[in-house]
């Protein structure tokens, strides 16, 4: 971790010199054959359309494969004459003239050859706008003399882009307000001269117990900026992303983006699955550097709209302008570069925001989708390419029978109308995100929405309050009596208040009925306590004692997330018995993420230990050597180990000598330290288990069902409520969609029905070898296929040696997982899944 950071810092220091050098090289290369197409790939064959799977009635055409020297294409737009303009991976912009009659490319021309790595491109306002990542700038190209060439290239905004992973300037999108929305990854600072009253401003890490290894010179997060056609006035709309590539607006003018986390963090508690986010005014989405990503439940952030597991998000576009059937025109289409597919997302209005579900619309072997849009003809166009790989331009049309628009029933109509009304209120609240001229009447309008059950309305209202003069609302916040409104108002005061406000704020928090608060309200309240200590400083000794007396009796809870936040607060407040209670949570954790979280928190504590708790803690570190996950899992465990050993006295080191010697010689993944496998019980058949299913509805054990999740290895891939991993489908709400029989069938016979989103691919090689797995890496010449998700085993394949790619009939979920469980454990597991892990469910009474 330290070595990698030093490299990043070195690259940052030389960035200014590199930028100047690049500009000089660009100037010398204009029109020169020495900087021609030798460094630009192409010349191969893009993935053939017979390898692409589509829904019935749809047809895909490959319009052009990039020829030698034509480059790898990463962004696309249509100009006002229906021509396709492509941004290239290496350098330059090209234009393709299409023949509607033959579905071919009549003309290919290079129209700009100096801008490097053109990840964003948009035709609007009689101009071509380009985000050139390696030029660190936002450009406007115009034809001022009418010769159909761009004679004017103007840099509208230079970006302070300091590359860590290439998360720089990305796409540009024309909004419904005719403004330009510029998407920047987390390596780009806010642009110079952006409006100080922007809806989103001043992001902070806001961690109560920060990880020192995460320290960076300045806090940079991905964000969406808005500017006018001339690029003169800039404001930051929303932020807290990692490297969102694109944004899209639905028919109601609501904005969405698609973001991913570092997949090297898979298996760690701070990993966040690839997600669709509803982007609203001032929205904070919680990505931070290193281990510091905010969990989805932090009250001062907004939640995911839809998680899609592992993936590499690229272009997205609503089907509003398409000539597809009605249901498709209301859908959002999202490209996944890594897995070679395009998702179709169906969004459902939910309060002031949306919920969603998704399925695979299109997929193909080695189909690394970079961008997509809809053309003037209503067809979908998409390109493949990126990282020097072979590019192709494709068109997707619907040629099936005419489909009538689905009709809404009365319940759906009522829900849509209620959601539209809630969004209208949210927009009214958002007008105060930039304004600070409120009076008492404005505060009176905003305040009731702090008590809303709708998280999106509470967020909008709280942010509106924070933007106003503190003197207008401080006392009102301290005296609010409704618990939900009180928590939201005190959150605003924790953000905006002075150190002198802390004692009164803590007193107000202490009046909350902590023991009867629901899970969400309790999590929000715990976040307010944290933010008060983070922003307003350490509490006085008397305040510390009062808060401890309020929070200590709550620990532990049945909610793992509540336990995590209580753990951090009690460690910060130096609770005398936090160590043994947290060690017990480590001992009983069913998922490695919980165990790692608590271990990281305890590792830097030197007080409060006994010989027994020290032994149990280091035994858990030895067991953690069998954990599986991304590339940073081992380094993260090593950091925890180093921190823990650093707190030991010489006497403690001597007492733990045997364990420390084992840790010093342990090798990640070695069989000696792998978690012991559960013992084989019986090879269960479908028929004998099906006959017992009625018993899963009553008299079951919640604790044993929870334990069975780990014993059958479910939590290695799946999340149920607050437990487990996010690499596979989230099973939290699976019980509301499927009965006991369907749940049992999916476990006992996993390949009988395979969700297309998780279907594996089979690669037939020239040698006759068949490799089945999930592509997790694509380059110009290689595909890395994960063949065993349980053991994270991968196989590199040369793309030139792949003869055919087909969907596999084998589920990524292994069979036989139930064979380590007793009959009662199986029935408890089914009850646990049916109840979404709720210990109060009827089955457990």
mmCIF file of C-alpha atoms in Angstrom, residues 2-233:
data_model
loop_
_atom_site.group_PDB
_atom_site.id
_atom_site.type_symbol
_atom_site.label_atom_id
_atom_site.label_comp_id
_atom_site.label_asym_id
_atom_site.label_seq_id
_atom_site.Cartn_x
_atom_site.Cartn_y
_atom_site.Cartn_z
ATOM 1 C CA UNK A 2 2.780 2.452 0.979
ATOM 2 C CA UNK A 3 4.844 1.675 -2.121
ATOM 3 C CA UNK A 4 1.849 2.177 -4.396
ATOM 4 C CA UNK A 5 1.047 5.520 -2.765
ATOM 5 C CA UNK A 6 4.648 6.735 -3.216
ATOM 6 C CA UNK A 7 4.414 5.929 -6.913
ATOM 7 C CA UNK A 8 1.152 7.875 -7.165
ATOM 8 C CA UNK A 9 2.696 10.847 -5.349
ATOM 9 C CA UNK A 10 5.707 10.789 -7.687
ATOM 10 C CA UNK A 11 3.420 10.782 -10.721
ATOM 11 C CA UNK A 12 1.491 13.694 -9.248
ATOM 12 C CA UNK A 13 4.686 15.743 -8.798
ATOM 13 C CA UNK A 14 5.777 15.272 -12.404
ATOM 14 C CA UNK A 15 2.250 15.883 -13.748
ATOM 15 C CA UNK A 16 2.909 19.541 -14.590
ATOM 16 C CA UNK A 17 6.046 18.715 -16.591
ATOM 17 C CA UNK A 18 4.294 15.847 -18.347
ATOM 18 C CA UNK A 19 1.379 18.093 -19.331
ATOM 19 C CA UNK A 20 3.661 20.669 -20.916
ATOM 20 C CA UNK A 21 5.594 17.961 -22.743
ATOM 21 C CA UNK A 22 2.363 16.431 -24.092
ATOM 22 C CA UNK A 23 1.202 19.796 -25.424
ATOM 23 C CA UNK A 24 4.520 20.354 -27.219
ATOM 24 C CA UNK A 25 4.337 16.892 -28.746
ATOM 25 C CA UNK A 26 0.776 17.543 -29.895
ATOM 26 C CA UNK A 27 1.786 20.752 -31.637
ATOM 27 C CA UNK A 28 4.704 19.080 -33.405
ATOM 28 C CA UNK A 29 2.508 16.159 -34.502
ATOM 29 C CA UNK A 30 -0.225 18.089 -36.286
ATOM 30 C CA UNK A 31 -0.294 16.829 -39.842
ATOM 31 C CA UNK A 32 2.973 14.908 -39.423
ATOM 32 C CA UNK A 33 3.197 11.296 -40.507
ATOM 33 C CA UNK A 34 5.654 10.596 -37.682
ATOM 34 C CA UNK A 35 2.716 10.834 -35.304
ATOM 35 C CA UNK A 36 0.344 9.129 -37.649
ATOM 36 C CA UNK A 37 -1.426 5.855 -37.090
ATOM 37 C CA UNK A 38 1.458 3.547 -36.180
ATOM 38 C CA UNK A 39 0.496 3.681 -32.502
ATOM 39 C CA UNK A 40 -3.202 3.185 -33.240
ATOM 40 C CA UNK A 41 -4.550 -0.383 -33.215
ATOM 41 C CA UNK A 42 -7.178 -1.911 -35.415
ATOM 42 C CA UNK A 43 -6.997 -4.157 -38.389
ATOM 43 C CA UNK A 44 -8.724 -7.141 -36.817
ATOM 44 C CA UNK A 45 -12.273 -8.364 -36.758
ATOM 45 C CA UNK A 46 -14.699 -7.147 -34.111
ATOM 46 C CA UNK A 47 -16.857 -9.744 -32.349
ATOM 47 C CA UNK A 48 -19.230 -11.204 -34.976
ATOM 48 C CA UNK A 49 -22.947 -10.691 -34.441
ATOM 49 C CA UNK A 50 -23.626 -14.431 -34.310
ATOM 50 C CA UNK A 51 -21.841 -14.369 -30.937
ATOM 51 C CA UNK A 52 -24.261 -11.745 -29.594
ATOM 52 C CA UNK A 53 -27.399 -12.830 -27.714
ATOM 53 C CA UNK A 54 -30.450 -10.534 -27.925
ATOM 54 C CA UNK A 55 -34.140 -10.742 -26.951
ATOM 55 C CA UNK A 56 -36.546 -12.104 -29.549
ATOM 56 C CA UNK A 57 -37.368 -9.593 -32.286
ATOM 57 C CA UNK A 58 -34.085 -7.684 -32.051
ATOM 58 C CA UNK A 59 -31.298 -7.785 -34.629
ATOM 59 C CA UNK A 60 -27.659 -6.709 -34.332
ATOM 60 C CA UNK A 61 -25.473 -5.556 -37.235
ATOM 61 C CA UNK A 62 -21.720 -5.029 -37.216
ATOM 62 C CA UNK A 63 -21.371 -1.844 -39.286
ATOM 63 C CA UNK A 64 -17.583 -1.608 -39.167
ATOM 64 C CA UNK A 65 -14.559 -3.188 -37.548
ATOM 65 C CA UNK A 66 -11.721 -0.766 -36.888
ATOM 66 C CA UNK A 67 -9.154 -1.203 -39.633
ATOM 67 C CA UNK A 68 -5.412 -0.817 -39.296
ATOM 68 C CA UNK A 69 -4.541 2.587 -37.880
ATOM 69 C CA UNK A 70 -8.166 3.548 -37.154
ATOM 70 C CA UNK A 71 -7.684 3.217 -33.432
ATOM 71 C CA UNK A 72 -9.594 1.822 -30.513
ATOM 72 C CA UNK A 73 -12.846 3.733 -29.968
ATOM 73 C CA UNK A 74 -14.087 4.725 -26.505
ATOM 74 C CA UNK A 75 -16.824 7.374 -26.926
ATOM 75 C CA UNK A 76 -19.469 8.255 -29.476
ATOM 76 C CA UNK A 77 -22.075 10.842 -30.482
ATOM 77 C CA UNK A 78 -24.199 11.732 -33.526
ATOM 78 C CA UNK A 79 -23.809 15.112 -35.180
ATOM 79 C CA UNK A 80 -26.665 17.176 -36.677
ATOM 80 C CA UNK A 81 -26.299 15.389 -40.032
ATOM 81 C CA UNK A 82 -26.673 11.891 -38.581
ATOM 82 C CA UNK A 83 -22.988 11.034 -38.767
ATOM 83 C CA UNK A 84 -21.255 9.056 -36.025
ATOM 84 C CA UNK A 85 -18.362 10.826 -34.308
ATOM 85 C CA UNK A 86 -15.997 8.682 -32.260
ATOM 86 C CA UNK A 87 -13.417 9.593 -29.634
ATOM 87 C CA UNK A 88 -10.342 7.425 -29.836
ATOM 88 C CA UNK A 89 -8.494 5.742 -26.998
ATOM 89 C CA UNK A 90 -5.026 6.895 -28.045
ATOM 90 C CA UNK A 91 -5.506 10.121 -29.937
ATOM 91 C CA UNK A 92 -7.954 12.014 -32.057
ATOM 92 C CA UNK A 93 -11.559 12.116 -33.195
ATOM 93 C CA UNK A 94 -12.985 10.366 -36.263
ATOM 94 C CA UNK A 95 -16.249 10.690 -38.190
ATOM 95 C CA UNK A 96 -18.225 7.966 -39.936
ATOM 96 C CA UNK A 97 -20.869 8.597 -42.579
ATOM 97 C CA UNK A 98 -23.456 5.830 -42.641
ATOM 98 C CA UNK A 99 -25.492 4.452 -45.510
ATOM 99 C CA UNK A 100 -29.036 3.850 -44.335
ATOM 100 C CA UNK A 101 -29.769 1.632 -47.305
ATOM 101 C CA UNK A 102 -26.929 -0.850 -46.811
ATOM 102 C CA UNK A 103 -26.255 -0.411 -43.125
ATOM 103 C CA UNK A 104 -22.590 0.237 -43.893
ATOM 104 C CA UNK A 105 -20.027 2.978 -43.338
ATOM 105 C CA UNK A 106 -19.567 4.994 -46.531
ATOM 106 C CA UNK A 107 -16.827 7.277 -45.267
ATOM 107 C CA UNK A 108 -14.266 7.210 -42.442
ATOM 108 C CA UNK A 109 -12.332 10.398 -41.767
ATOM 109 C CA UNK A 110 -10.039 11.743 -39.074
ATOM 110 C CA UNK A 111 -11.354 15.174 -38.096
ATOM 111 C CA UNK A 112 -9.026 15.919 -35.166
ATOM 112 C CA UNK A 113 -5.707 14.285 -34.366
ATOM 113 C CA UNK A 114 -4.168 16.001 -31.340
ATOM 114 C CA UNK A 115 -6.521 15.460 -28.396
ATOM 115 C CA UNK A 116 -5.520 12.382 -26.437
ATOM 116 C CA UNK A 117 -7.735 9.718 -24.890
ATOM 117 C CA UNK A 118 -11.095 11.253 -25.783
ATOM 118 C CA UNK A 119 -13.305 9.567 -23.188
ATOM 119 C CA UNK A 120 -16.105 12.095 -23.564
ATOM 120 C CA UNK A 121 -17.656 13.442 -26.745
ATOM 121 C CA UNK A 122 -20.905 15.308 -27.480
ATOM 122 C CA UNK A 123 -22.451 17.165 -30.405
ATOM 123 C CA UNK A 124 -24.540 20.109 -29.131
ATOM 124 C CA UNK A 125 -25.009 23.835 -29.766
ATOM 125 C CA UNK A 126 -23.492 23.495 -33.285
ATOM 126 C CA UNK A 127 -20.259 22.343 -31.654
ATOM 127 C CA UNK A 128 -18.355 19.206 -30.800
ATOM 128 C CA UNK A 129 -17.405 19.036 -27.129
ATOM 129 C CA UNK A 130 -14.595 16.710 -26.091
ATOM 130 C CA UNK A 131 -13.189 15.597 -22.736
ATOM 131 C CA UNK A 132 -9.570 14.673 -23.480
ATOM 132 C CA UNK A 133 -8.329 12.819 -20.432
ATOM 133 C CA UNK A 134 -4.634 12.857 -21.245
ATOM 134 C CA UNK A 135 -4.769 16.542 -22.164
ATOM 135 C CA UNK A 136 -6.569 17.181 -18.861
ATOM 136 C CA UNK A 137 -9.099 19.464 -20.454
ATOM 137 C CA UNK A 138 -12.582 20.150 -21.766
ATOM 138 C CA UNK A 139 -12.642 21.367 -25.380
ATOM 139 C CA UNK A 140 -15.077 22.921 -27.850
ATOM 140 C CA UNK A 141 -14.538 22.299 -31.579
ATOM 141 C CA UNK A 142 -16.344 24.413 -34.185
ATOM 142 C CA UNK A 143 -16.539 24.813 -37.927
ATOM 143 C CA UNK A 144 -16.409 28.597 -38.341
ATOM 144 C CA UNK A 145 -15.954 28.801 -42.123
ATOM 145 C CA UNK A 146 -18.506 26.221 -43.314
ATOM 146 C CA UNK A 147 -16.050 23.715 -44.856
ATOM 147 C CA UNK A 148 -17.285 20.839 -42.654
ATOM 148 C CA UNK A 149 -13.978 20.744 -40.759
ATOM 149 C CA UNK A 150 -13.212 21.925 -37.232
ATOM 150 C CA UNK A 151 -10.926 24.928 -37.642
ATOM 151 C CA UNK A 152 -11.529 26.190 -34.090
ATOM 152 C CA UNK A 153 -10.325 24.112 -31.121
ATOM 153 C CA UNK A 154 -10.860 25.957 -27.849
ATOM 154 C CA UNK A 155 -10.020 24.701 -24.383
ATOM 155 C CA UNK A 156 -12.984 25.772 -22.264
ATOM 156 C CA UNK A 157 -11.645 24.433 -18.986
ATOM 157 C CA UNK A 158 -8.307 22.896 -17.975
ATOM 158 C CA UNK A 159 -8.727 20.172 -15.369
ATOM 159 C CA UNK A 160 -6.337 19.460 -12.529
ATOM 160 C CA UNK A 161 -6.153 15.781 -13.312
ATOM 161 C CA UNK A 162 -3.742 13.736 -11.210
ATOM 162 C CA UNK A 163 -3.944 10.165 -12.340
ATOM 163 C CA UNK A 164 -4.034 7.302 -9.877
ATOM 164 C CA UNK A 165 -6.037 4.858 -11.976
ATOM 165 C CA UNK A 166 -6.994 6.982 -14.977
ATOM 166 C CA UNK A 167 -10.183 8.294 -13.407
ATOM 167 C CA UNK A 168 -10.188 11.581 -15.250
ATOM 168 C CA UNK A 169 -12.573 13.604 -17.406
ATOM 169 C CA UNK A 170 -15.237 11.266 -18.778
ATOM 170 C CA UNK A 171 -18.460 11.860 -20.707
ATOM 171 C CA UNK A 172 -20.345 15.057 -21.572
ATOM 172 C CA UNK A 173 -24.153 14.968 -21.771
ATOM 173 C CA UNK A 174 -26.696 17.555 -22.898
ATOM 174 C CA UNK A 175 -29.250 18.055 -20.151
ATOM 175 C CA UNK A 176 -32.952 18.807 -20.565
ATOM 176 C CA UNK A 177 -32.090 22.400 -19.607
ATOM 177 C CA UNK A 178 -29.694 22.594 -22.619
ATOM 178 C CA UNK A 179 -26.755 22.858 -20.221
ATOM 179 C CA UNK A 180 -23.693 20.626 -20.482
ATOM 180 C CA UNK A 181 -23.140 18.025 -17.794
ATOM 181 C CA UNK A 182 -19.486 16.986 -17.488
ATOM 182 C CA UNK A 183 -18.672 13.728 -15.717
ATOM 183 C CA UNK A 184 -15.347 13.582 -13.875
ATOM 184 C CA UNK A 185 -13.744 10.681 -12.031
ATOM 185 C CA UNK A 186 -12.092 10.913 -8.641
ATOM 186 C CA UNK A 187 -8.688 12.008 -9.969
ATOM 187 C CA UNK A 188 -9.985 15.422 -11.065
ATOM 188 C CA UNK A 189 -10.167 18.396 -8.692
ATOM 189 C CA UNK A 190 -13.132 20.748 -8.872
ATOM 190 C CA UNK A 191 -12.657 23.092 -11.868
ATOM 191 C CA UNK A 192 -11.187 26.523 -11.351
ATOM 192 C CA UNK A 193 -13.759 29.202 -10.668
ATOM 193 C CA UNK A 194 -16.654 26.876 -9.928
ATOM 194 C CA UNK A 195 -19.557 28.513 -8.135
ATOM 195 C CA UNK A 196 -18.980 28.721 -4.398
ATOM 196 C CA UNK A 197 -22.705 28.197 -3.842
ATOM 197 C CA UNK A 198 -22.782 24.955 -5.861
ATOM 198 C CA UNK A 199 -25.260 22.371 -4.545
ATOM 199 C CA UNK A 200 -22.314 20.049 -3.803
ATOM 200 C CA UNK A 201 -19.283 21.491 -2.046
ATOM 201 C CA UNK A 202 -16.560 20.856 0.503
ATOM 202 C CA UNK A 203 -16.474 17.046 0.657
ATOM 203 C CA UNK A 204 -14.828 15.649 3.778
ATOM 204 C CA UNK A 205 -13.701 12.146 4.758
ATOM 205 C CA UNK A 206 -15.629 12.424 8.051
ATOM 206 C CA UNK A 207 -14.245 9.249 9.645
ATOM 207 C CA UNK A 208 -14.286 8.878 13.400
ATOM 208 C CA UNK A 209 -11.438 6.333 13.397
ATOM 209 C CA UNK A 210 -9.531 7.068 10.182
ATOM 210 C CA UNK A 211 -7.091 4.565 8.720
ATOM 211 C CA UNK A 212 -3.700 6.384 8.572
ATOM 212 C CA UNK A 213 -2.745 4.529 5.394
ATOM 213 C CA UNK A 214 -5.638 6.214 3.576
ATOM 214 C CA UNK A 215 -4.214 9.692 4.121
ATOM 215 C CA UNK A 216 -4.016 11.786 0.931
ATOM 216 C CA UNK A 217 -3.049 15.396 0.409
ATOM 217 C CA UNK A 218 -6.470 16.481 -0.779
ATOM 218 C CA UNK A 219 -9.871 14.817 -0.839
ATOM 219 C CA UNK A 220 -10.900 14.049 -4.398
ATOM 220 C CA UNK A 221 -14.149 12.407 -5.340
ATOM 221 C CA UNK A 222 -15.858 11.816 -8.646
ATOM 222 C CA UNK A 223 -18.486 14.434 -9.445
ATOM 223 C CA UNK A 224 -20.907 15.781 -12.028
ATOM 224 C CA UNK A 225 -20.414 19.422 -13.066
ATOM 225 C CA UNK A 226 -22.773 21.641 -15.042
ATOM 226 C CA UNK A 227 -21.747 24.435 -17.385
ATOM 227 C CA UNK A 228 -23.154 26.629 -20.153
ATOM 228 C CA UNK A 229 -22.362 26.168 -23.886
ATOM 229 C CA UNK A 230 -19.428 28.607 -23.610
ATOM 230 C CA UNK A 231 -18.005 26.861 -20.553
ATOM 231 C CA UNK A 232 -17.952 30.099 -18.557
ATOM 232 C CA UNK A 233 -20.059 29.284 -15.505
#
